[in-house]
Protein backbone atom coordinates (compact mmCIF):
# COMPACT_ATOMS: atom_id res chain seq x y z
CA UNK A 1 0.00 0.00 0.00
CA UNK A 2 1.17 3.51 -0.65
CA UNK A 3 -0.17 6.97 -0.06
CA UNK A 4 0.08 9.83 -2.48
CA UNK A 5 -1.21 13.36 -2.17
CA UNK A 6 -1.00 15.77 0.70
CA UNK A 7 -4.02 18.01 0.34
CA UNK A 8 -6.63 17.99 3.04
CA UNK A 9 -8.99 16.44 0.53
CA UNK A 10 -11.05 13.32 0.84
CA UNK A 11 -9.31 9.99 1.09
CA UNK A 12 -9.77 7.54 -1.72
CA UNK A 13 -8.76 3.90 -1.75
CA UNK A 14 -8.06 2.50 -5.20
CA UNK A 15 -8.42 -1.29 -5.24
CA UNK A 16 -6.98 -2.47 -8.53
CA UNK A 17 -4.66 -5.34 -9.38
CA UNK A 18 -3.57 -3.94 -12.74
CA UNK A 19 -0.58 -1.79 -11.82
CA UNK A 20 -0.84 0.37 -14.94
CA UNK A 21 -4.51 1.19 -14.40
CA UNK A 22 -3.92 1.77 -10.69
CA UNK A 23 -1.09 4.15 -11.42
CA UNK A 24 -3.08 6.28 -13.82
CA UNK A 25 -6.05 6.38 -11.44
CA UNK A 26 -3.82 7.42 -8.58
CA UNK A 27 -2.19 10.11 -10.66
CA UNK A 28 -5.52 11.53 -11.81
CA UNK A 29 -7.10 11.47 -8.37
CA UNK A 30 -4.04 12.90 -6.63
CA UNK A 31 -3.90 15.70 -9.17
CA UNK A 32 -7.53 16.47 -8.36
CA UNK A 33 -6.51 16.94 -4.72
CA UNK A 34 -7.48 13.62 -3.19
CA UNK A 35 -5.37 11.62 -0.81
CA UNK A 36 -5.04 8.26 -2.49
CA UNK A 37 -4.20 4.86 -1.06
CA UNK A 38 -3.88 1.78 -3.21
CA UNK A 39 -4.43 -1.90 -2.67
CA UNK A 40 -3.78 -4.54 -5.30
CA UNK A 41 -5.67 -7.38 -3.64
CA UNK A 42 -8.93 -7.79 -1.79
CA UNK A 43 -7.04 -8.76 1.35
CA UNK A 44 -5.03 -5.51 1.18
CA UNK A 45 -8.21 -3.52 0.62
CA UNK A 46 -9.73 -4.90 3.81
CA UNK A 47 -6.80 -3.79 5.95
CA UNK A 48 -6.29 -0.41 4.27
CA UNK A 49 -6.72 2.83 6.28
CA UNK A 50 -10.29 4.14 6.41
CA UNK A 51 -11.24 5.98 3.22
CA UNK A 52 -14.13 8.23 2.22
CA UNK A 53 -14.47 6.54 -1.14
CA UNK A 54 -13.36 3.11 -2.30
CA UNK A 55 -12.88 2.54 -6.00
CA UNK A 56 -13.26 -1.20 -6.20
CA UNK A 57 -12.22 -3.28 -9.18
CA UNK A 58 -14.28 -6.46 -9.10
CA UNK A 59 -11.76 -8.64 -10.89
CA UNK A 60 -9.25 -9.19 -8.09
CA UNK A 61 -6.71 -12.01 -7.84
CA UNK A 62 -7.66 -13.23 -4.38
CA UNK A 63 -11.01 -12.37 -2.81
CA UNK A 64 -14.19 -12.07 -4.86
CA UNK A 65 -14.90 -8.37 -5.42
CA UNK A 66 -18.52 -8.80 -4.35
CA UNK A 67 -17.29 -10.20 -1.03
CA UNK A 68 -14.87 -7.28 -0.61
CA UNK A 69 -17.75 -4.90 -1.23
CA UNK A 70 -19.91 -6.65 1.35
CA UNK A 71 -17.17 -6.53 3.97
CA UNK A 72 -16.27 -2.89 3.32
CA UNK A 73 -19.91 -1.94 3.60
CA UNK A 74 -20.28 -3.82 6.86
CA UNK A 75 -17.36 -1.83 8.27
CA UNK A 76 -18.91 1.57 7.90
CA UNK A 77 -20.33 4.34 5.85
CA UNK A 78 -17.73 4.43 3.12
CA UNK A 79 -18.83 5.25 -0.41
CA UNK A 80 -18.08 2.39 -2.78
CA UNK A 81 -17.76 2.81 -6.52
CA UNK A 82 -17.42 -0.52 -8.24
CA UNK A 83 -15.33 -0.79 -11.38
CA UNK A 84 -16.16 -3.63 -13.72
CA UNK A 85 -15.22 -4.89 -17.12
CA UNK A 86 -17.96 -5.49 -19.66
CA UNK A 87 -19.67 -8.80 -19.16
CA UNK A 88 -19.68 -8.60 -15.39
CA UNK A 89 -23.18 -7.24 -15.18
CA UNK A 90 -24.41 -9.84 -12.71
CA UNK A 91 -21.51 -8.98 -10.39
CA UNK A 92 -22.32 -5.31 -10.74
CA UNK A 93 -25.92 -5.93 -9.72
CA UNK A 94 -24.73 -8.09 -6.82
CA UNK A 95 -22.46 -5.31 -5.53
CA UNK A 96 -25.26 -2.76 -5.74
CA UNK A 97 -27.31 -5.17 -3.66
CA UNK A 98 -24.41 -5.35 -1.23
CA UNK A 99 -24.38 -1.60 -0.78
CA UNK A 100 -22.15 -0.24 -3.55
CA UNK A 101 -23.10 3.37 -4.31
CA UNK A 102 -22.28 3.50 -7.97
CA UNK A 103 -20.41 1.68 -10.70
CA UNK A 104 -18.18 2.44 -13.63
CA UNK A 105 -17.68 0.20 -16.64
CA UNK A 106 -14.17 -0.02 -18.08
CA UNK A 107 -12.93 1.77 -20.04
CA UNK A 108 -13.92 5.08 -18.50
CA UNK A 109 -12.42 8.55 -18.61
CA UNK A 110 -10.95 10.50 -15.76
CA UNK A 111 -13.58 13.23 -16.03
CA UNK A 112 -16.36 10.69 -15.56
CA UNK A 113 -14.56 9.11 -12.63
CA UNK A 114 -14.06 12.48 -10.91
CA UNK A 115 -17.72 13.37 -11.41
CA UNK A 116 -18.82 10.08 -9.82
CA UNK A 117 -16.42 10.59 -6.93
CA UNK A 118 -17.74 14.11 -6.31
CA UNK A 119 -21.29 12.79 -6.37
CA UNK A 120 -20.70 10.07 -3.79
CA UNK A 121 -18.66 12.43 -1.62
CA UNK A 122 -21.63 14.78 -1.45
CA UNK A 123 -23.49 11.88 0.10
CA UNK A 124 -20.86 10.77 2.62
CA UNK A 125 -19.59 14.26 3.41
CA UNK A 126 -22.60 16.52 3.19
CA UNK A 127 -21.81 20.19 2.95
CA UNK A 128 -22.36 22.42 5.90
CA UNK A 129 -20.79 22.80 9.27
CA UNK A 130 -20.16 19.57 11.09
CA UNK A 131 -18.87 20.08 14.59
CA UNK A 132 -18.20 17.18 16.88
CA UNK A 133 -19.49 17.93 20.35
CA UNK A 134 -18.76 15.65 23.24
CA UNK A 135 -19.23 16.75 26.83
CA UNK A 136 -17.28 19.98 27.22
CA UNK A 137 -15.36 19.32 24.01
CA UNK A 138 -16.15 20.67 20.57
CA UNK A 139 -14.09 19.96 17.47
CA UNK A 140 -14.68 21.71 14.16
CA UNK A 141 -12.91 19.85 11.35
CA UNK A 142 -13.59 22.62 8.83
CA UNK A 143 -11.89 25.41 10.76
CA UNK A 144 -9.69 23.01 12.74
CA UNK A 145 -10.76 24.69 15.96
CA UNK A 146 -11.11 22.96 19.27
CA UNK A 147 -12.84 24.34 22.33
CA UNK A 148 -13.35 23.09 25.87
CA UNK A 149 -16.36 24.55 27.64
CA UNK A 150 -16.48 27.19 24.92
CA UNK A 151 -12.89 28.31 25.37
CA UNK A 152 -10.65 27.74 22.38
CA UNK A 153 -7.67 25.49 22.89
CA UNK A 154 -4.68 25.94 20.61
CA UNK A 155 -3.41 22.64 19.30
CA UNK A 156 -0.65 21.62 16.97
CA UNK A 157 -1.76 20.03 13.67
CA UNK A 158 -0.94 16.53 14.92
CA UNK A 159 -2.76 17.07 18.21
CA UNK A 160 -5.73 18.28 16.21
CA UNK A 161 -5.67 15.22 13.96
CA UNK A 162 -5.65 12.98 17.02
CA UNK A 163 -8.55 14.66 18.78
CA UNK A 164 -10.53 14.92 15.55
CA UNK A 165 -10.10 11.20 14.98
CA UNK A 166 -11.32 10.43 18.51
CA UNK A 167 -14.16 12.96 18.46
CA UNK A 168 -15.50 11.78 15.11
CA UNK A 169 -16.72 8.60 16.78
CA UNK A 170 -16.77 9.09 20.55
CA UNK A 171 -16.51 5.92 22.53
CA UNK A 172 -14.91 3.94 19.73
CA UNK A 173 -11.45 2.69 20.54
CA UNK A 174 -9.09 4.07 17.93
CA UNK A 175 -5.99 1.96 17.57
CA UNK A 176 -2.53 3.43 17.86
CA UNK A 177 -1.89 2.40 14.27
CA UNK A 178 -4.95 4.25 13.01
CA UNK A 179 -3.96 7.41 14.87
CA UNK A 180 -0.44 7.20 13.50
CA UNK A 181 -1.82 6.79 10.01
CA UNK A 182 -4.21 9.71 10.40
CA UNK A 183 -1.82 12.16 11.98
CA UNK A 184 1.42 11.11 10.39
CA UNK A 185 1.41 8.94 7.36
CA UNK A 186 -0.20 5.74 6.19
CA UNK A 187 3.24 4.17 6.29
CA UNK A 188 4.59 5.16 9.65
CA UNK A 189 7.41 2.86 10.56
CA UNK A 190 8.97 5.01 13.26
CA UNK A 191 8.59 4.53 16.98
CA UNK A 192 4.99 4.70 18.20
CA UNK A 193 6.30 6.45 21.31
CA UNK A 194 5.90 9.69 19.37
CA UNK A 195 2.13 9.19 19.62
CA UNK A 196 2.26 9.04 23.42
CA UNK A 197 4.17 12.30 23.51
CA UNK A 198 1.50 14.04 21.45
CA UNK A 199 -1.36 12.46 23.39
CA UNK A 200 0.23 13.64 26.64
CA UNK A 201 0.50 17.18 25.29
CA UNK A 202 -3.06 17.01 24.01
CA UNK A 203 -4.38 15.90 27.41
CA UNK A 204 -2.50 18.69 29.12
CA UNK A 205 -3.94 21.31 26.76
CA UNK A 206 -7.50 20.00 26.94
CA UNK A 207 -7.22 19.85 30.70
CA UNK A 208 -10.17 17.52 31.20
CA UNK A 209 -9.39 14.52 33.34
CA UNK A 210 -10.39 11.26 31.67
CA UNK A 211 -11.41 12.81 28.36
CA UNK A 212 -8.73 11.10 26.30
CA UNK A 213 -8.72 7.61 27.71
CA UNK A 214 -6.05 4.96 27.21
CA UNK A 215 -7.46 1.54 26.47
CA UNK A 216 -4.55 -0.62 27.42
CA UNK A 217 -3.14 -2.66 24.58
CA UNK A 218 -5.72 -1.34 22.11
CA UNK A 219 -5.53 2.41 21.71
CA UNK A 220 -7.41 5.48 22.80
CA UNK A 221 -10.97 6.72 22.99
CA UNK A 222 -12.93 9.59 24.43
CA UNK A 223 -13.92 8.68 27.96
CA UNK A 224 -17.13 9.53 29.72
CA UNK A 225 -16.83 12.96 31.21
CA UNK A 226 -19.46 13.73 33.81
CA UNK A 227 -19.69 17.48 33.60
CA UNK A 228 -17.96 20.37 31.91
CA UNK A 229 -14.61 20.95 33.49
CA UNK A 230 -12.63 24.16 33.63
CA UNK A 231 -10.77 24.76 30.40
CA UNK A 232 -7.38 25.05 32.00
CA UNK A 233 -5.71 23.16 34.72
CA UNK A 234 -2.33 23.37 36.30
CA UNK A 235 0.38 20.96 35.24
CA UNK A 236 0.51 17.52 36.78
CA1 LIG B 1 -8.67 -6.49 -12.27
Coordinates of C-alpha atoms in Angstrom, one line a residue, residues 2 9 32 53 79 87 116 126 164 182 185 215 220 224-225 234 236:
X2 CA 1.2 3.5 -0.7
X9 CA -9.0 16.4 0.5
X32 CA -7.5 16.5 -8.4
X53 CA -14.5 6.5 -1.1
X79 CA -18.8 5.2 -0.4
X87 CA -19.7 -8.8 -19.2
X116 CA -18.8 10.1 -9.8
X126 CA -22.6 16.5 3.2
X164 CA -10.5 14.9 15.5
X182 CA -4.2 9.7 10.4
X185 CA 1.4 8.9 7.4
X215 CA -7.5 1.5 26.5
X220 CA -7.4 5.5 22.8
X224 CA -17.1 9.5 29.7
X225 CA -16.8 13.0 31.2
X234 CA -2.3 23.4 36.3
X236 CA 0.5 17.5 36.8

